Amino acid sequence: SAPSIRLNIDTNPDYQRPSVWSISQKQLLIDTILRGYDIPKVYWRQTGAGNWGTAAPGYWSFTNGGGFNQGAFPLAQDTAVFPASFPNTGNTITINANYNIGTIDMSLRTANTMTLATGSSGSINVYGNWINGTGVTLTGGNTIRFAGRGSQTITSAGKTFTQILDISTPSGSVT
């Protein structure tokens, strides 16, 4: 007879945050995905320079041009958008820790320039796409690790990455 196979999968590891969504909220999200509706994004709202992870009231908003909202901090499943108007031209946004980031969309940053700075050590994990705008300058020396499970796209917009790019997609691809 064939030996039995037992999988030991920890469905509640210590590092996993507790569930915060009700069953009905989870059902609505699945319905949104199945219907092809847009999943909300979070938008950088600070006019000047700042750190990605600044605490209350935060630099992020749930709407383009909306009010600051501490709960709008982008998580690994979110799209973080840098609109054309925020921050003001010439300012630097610093990813000041080893964050897990979904998609970064800076495509609207063309004439209104900005710098996206990363640290000099550690790594940033990106699970979605990286979309530069032509007005974005990238600085920093740490590693940007693309770690998604599906297809990911890096859009350079002719900009040079100063960071090390690490492609670590166990079952996905990066183009």
CSV table of C-alpha atoms in Angstrom, one decimal:
chain,number,residue,atom,x,y,z
A,1,SER,CA,0.0,0.0,0.0
A,2,ALA,CA,1.1,3.6,-0.6
A,3,PRO,CA,2.3,5.6,2.3
A,4,SER,CA,0.1,8.4,3.5
A,5,ILE,CA,1.3,11.9,3.1
A,6,ARG,CA,0.6,14.4,5.8
A,7,LEU,CA,1.2,18.1,5.2
A,8,ASN,CA,2.0,20.3,8.1
A,9,ILE,CA,0.9,23.8,7.0
A,10,ASP,CA,0.7,26.5,9.6
A,11,THR,CA,-2.3,28.5,8.7
A,12,ASN,CA,-1.8,30.9,11.5
A,13,PRO,CA,1.9,31.8,11.8
A,14,ASP,CA,3.1,34.2,14.5
A,15,TYR,CA,4.0,36.9,12.0
A,16,GLN,CA,0.5,36.8,10.4
A,17,ARG,CA,-1.7,39.7,11.6
A,18,PRO,CA,-5.1,38.6,12.9
A,19,SER,CA,-8.1,38.7,10.6
A,20,VAL,CA,-9.7,42.1,10.4
A,21,TRP,CA,-12.4,41.6,7.8
A,22,SER,CA,-15.8,40.1,8.4
A,23,ILE,CA,-17.2,37.3,6.2
A,24,SER,CA,-19.4,39.8,4.4
A,25,GLN,CA,-16.5,42.1,3.7
A,26,LYS,CA,-14.5,39.2,2.3
A,27,GLN,CA,-17.4,38.2,0.1
A,28,LEU,CA,-17.8,41.8,-1.2
A,29,LEU,CA,-14.0,41.8,-2.1
A,30,ILE,CA,-14.4,38.5,-4.1
A,31,ASP,CA,-17.5,39.9,-5.8
A,32,THR,CA,-15.6,43.1,-6.7
A,33,ILE,CA,-12.7,41.0,-8.2
A,34,LEU,CA,-15.1,38.7,-10.1
A,35,ARG,CA,-17.0,41.7,-11.6
A,36,GLY,CA,-13.8,43.3,-12.7
A,37,TYR,CA,-14.3,46.5,-10.6
A,38,ASP,CA,-11.4,48.6,-9.6
A,39,ILE,CA,-10.0,47.8,-6.1
A,40,PRO,CA,-9.3,51.0,-4.2
A,41,LYS,CA,-5.8,52.5,-4.1
A,42,VAL,CA,-4.0,54.6,-1.6
A,43,TYR,CA,-2.6,58.0,-2.6
A,44,TRP,CA,0.4,60.0,-1.4
A,45,ARG,CA,-1.1,63.2,0.0
A,46,GLN,CA,1.8,65.2,1.6
A,47,THR,CA,2.8,68.3,-0.4
A,48,GLY,CA,6.4,68.2,0.9
A,49,ALA,CA,9.1,65.7,1.5
A,50,GLY,CA,8.4,62.8,3.8
A,51,ASN,CA,8.9,59.2,4.9
A,52,TRP,CA,6.8,56.4,3.5
A,53,GLY,CA,5.9,55.1,6.9
A,54,THR,CA,5.1,58.3,8.8
A,55,ALA,CA,2.7,57.7,11.6
A,56,ALA,CA,-0.5,59.7,12.5
A,57,PRO,CA,-2.0,61.5,10.7
A,58,GLY,CA,0.1,59.8,8.0
A,59,TYR,CA,0.8,61.0,4.5
A,60,TRP,CA,-1.6,58.7,2.7
A,61,SER,CA,-5.3,59.1,1.6
A,62,PHE,CA,-7.9,56.8,0.2
A,63,THR,CA,-8.8,59.3,-2.5
A,64,ASN,CA,-6.7,61.5,-4.8
A,65,GLY,CA,-6.5,64.9,-3.0
A,66,GLY,CA,-8.5,63.6,0.0
A,67,GLY,CA,-7.7,64.1,3.6
A,68,PHE,CA,-4.9,62.4,5.5
A,69,ASN,CA,-5.9,59.1,6.9
A,70,GLN,CA,-3.7,57.0,9.2
A,71,GLY,CA,-5.5,53.8,8.1
A,72,ALA,CA,-4.6,54.5,4.5
A,73,PHE,CA,-1.0,53.2,4.9
A,74,PRO,CA,-0.3,50.9,1.9
A,75,LEU,CA,-0.1,47.2,2.6
A,76,ALA,CA,1.5,44.5,0.4
A,77,GLN,CA,-1.8,44.0,-1.5
A,78,ASP,CA,-2.4,47.7,-2.2
A,79,THR,CA,-1.4,50.0,-5.1
A,80,ALA,CA,0.4,53.1,-3.8
A,81,VAL,CA,-0.2,56.0,-6.2
A,82,PHE,CA,1.9,59.1,-6.4
A,83,PRO,CA,-0.4,61.6,-8.1
A,84,ALA,CA,0.9,64.3,-10.5
A,85,SER,CA,0.3,67.0,-7.8
A,86,PHE,CA,1.6,65.3,-4.6
A,87,PRO,CA,4.3,65.8,-3.5
A,88,ASN,CA,5.2,69.2,-4.9
A,89,THR,CA,7.9,69.2,-7.5
A,90,GLY,CA,11.5,68.6,-6.4
A,91,ASN,CA,10.6,66.8,-3.1
A,92,THR,CA,12.0,63.5,-1.9
A,93,ILE,CA,9.9,60.6,-0.5
A,94,THR,CA,12.0,58.1,1.5
A,95,ILE,CA,11.0,54.5,1.9
A,96,ASN,CA,12.5,54.5,5.4
A,97,ALA,CA,12.2,50.8,6.4
A,98,ASN,CA,12.1,47.3,4.9
A,99,TYR,CA,8.5,47.4,3.8
A,100,ASN,CA,6.4,44.9,1.9
A,101,ILE,CA,4.9,46.9,-0.9
A,102,GLY,CA,2.2,46.0,-3.4
A,103,THR,CA,2.3,48.0,-6.6
A,104,ILE,CA,4.0,51.5,-6.8
A,105,ASP,CA,2.5,53.7,-9.5
A,106,MET,CA,4.4,56.9,-10.2
A,107,SER,CA,3.3,57.0,-13.9
A,108,LEU,CA,1.7,60.5,-13.4
A,109,ARG,CA,5.0,62.0,-12.3
A,110,THR,CA,6.2,63.5,-15.5
A,111,ALA,CA,6.6,67.3,-15.5
A,112,ASN,CA,6.2,67.5,-11.7
A,113,THR,CA,9.5,65.8,-10.6
A,114,MET,CA,10.2,63.9,-7.4
A,115,THR,CA,12.8,61.6,-5.9
A,116,LEU,CA,12.0,58.2,-4.4
A,117,ALA,CA,14.8,57.3,-2.0
A,118,THR,CA,15.4,54.0,-0.4
A,119,GLY,CA,17.8,53.1,2.4
A,120,SER,CA,21.3,51.8,2.0
A,121,SER,CA,20.8,48.4,3.6
A,122,GLY,CA,18.1,45.8,3.9
A,123,SER,CA,15.5,45.1,1.2
A,124,ILE,CA,12.1,46.2,0.1
A,125,ASN,CA,9.8,43.4,-1.1
A,126,VAL,CA,7.5,44.3,-4.0
A,127,TYR,CA,4.6,42.0,-4.7
A,128,GLY,CA,3.0,43.9,-7.6
A,129,ASN,CA,4.3,46.2,-10.3
A,130,TRP,CA,6.8,49.0,-10.3
A,131,ILE,CA,5.8,51.9,-12.5
A,132,ASN,CA,8.1,54.9,-12.8
A,133,GLY,CA,7.2,58.2,-14.3
A,134,THR,CA,9.6,60.2,-16.5
A,135,GLY,CA,9.9,62.8,-13.7
A,136,VAL,CA,11.0,60.3,-11.0
A,137,THR,CA,14.6,60.0,-9.9
A,138,LEU,CA,15.5,56.9,-7.9
A,139,THR,CA,18.2,57.0,-5.2
A,140,GLY,CA,19.5,54.5,-2.6
A,141,GLY,CA,21.6,51.4,-2.5
A,142,ASN,CA,19.5,48.7,-0.8
A,143,THR,CA,17.8,45.8,-2.5
A,144,ILE,CA,14.4,45.9,-4.2
A,145,ARG,CA,13.2,42.3,-4.2
A,146,PHE,CA,10.4,41.4,-6.6
A,147,ALA,CA,8.7,38.6,-4.7
A,148,GLY,CA,5.2,38.2,-6.3
A,149,ARG,CA,3.6,34.9,-7.1
A,150,GLY,CA,2.2,35.9,-10.5
A,151,SER,CA,3.3,38.2,-13.3
A,152,GLN,CA,5.0,41.4,-12.3
A,153,THR,CA,6.1,44.3,-14.5
A,154,ILE,CA,8.9,46.8,-14.0
A,155,THR,CA,8.3,50.0,-16.0
A,156,SER,CA,11.5,52.0,-15.9
A,157,ALA,CA,10.4,55.0,-18.0
A,158,GLY,CA,14.0,55.4,-19.0
A,159,LYS,CA,15.1,55.8,-15.4
A,160,THR,CA,18.1,54.0,-13.9
A,161,PHE,CA,17.7,52.0,-10.7
A,162,THR,CA,20.6,52.7,-8.3
A,163,GLN,CA,19.3,49.8,-6.1
A,164,ILE,CA,20.1,46.1,-6.5
A,165,LEU,CA,17.1,44.3,-8.2
A,166,ASP,CA,16.5,40.8,-6.9
A,167,ILE,CA,14.0,38.7,-8.8
A,168,SER,CA,12.7,36.1,-6.3
A,169,THR,CA,9.4,35.0,-7.8
A,170,PRO,CA,8.8,31.4,-6.7
A,171,SER,CA,6.1,30.7,-9.3
A,172,GLY,CA,5.8,34.0,-11.2
A,173,SER,CA,7.7,36.1,-13.7
A,174,VAL,CA,9.0,39.6,-14.0
A,175,THR,CA,9.1,41.6,-17.3
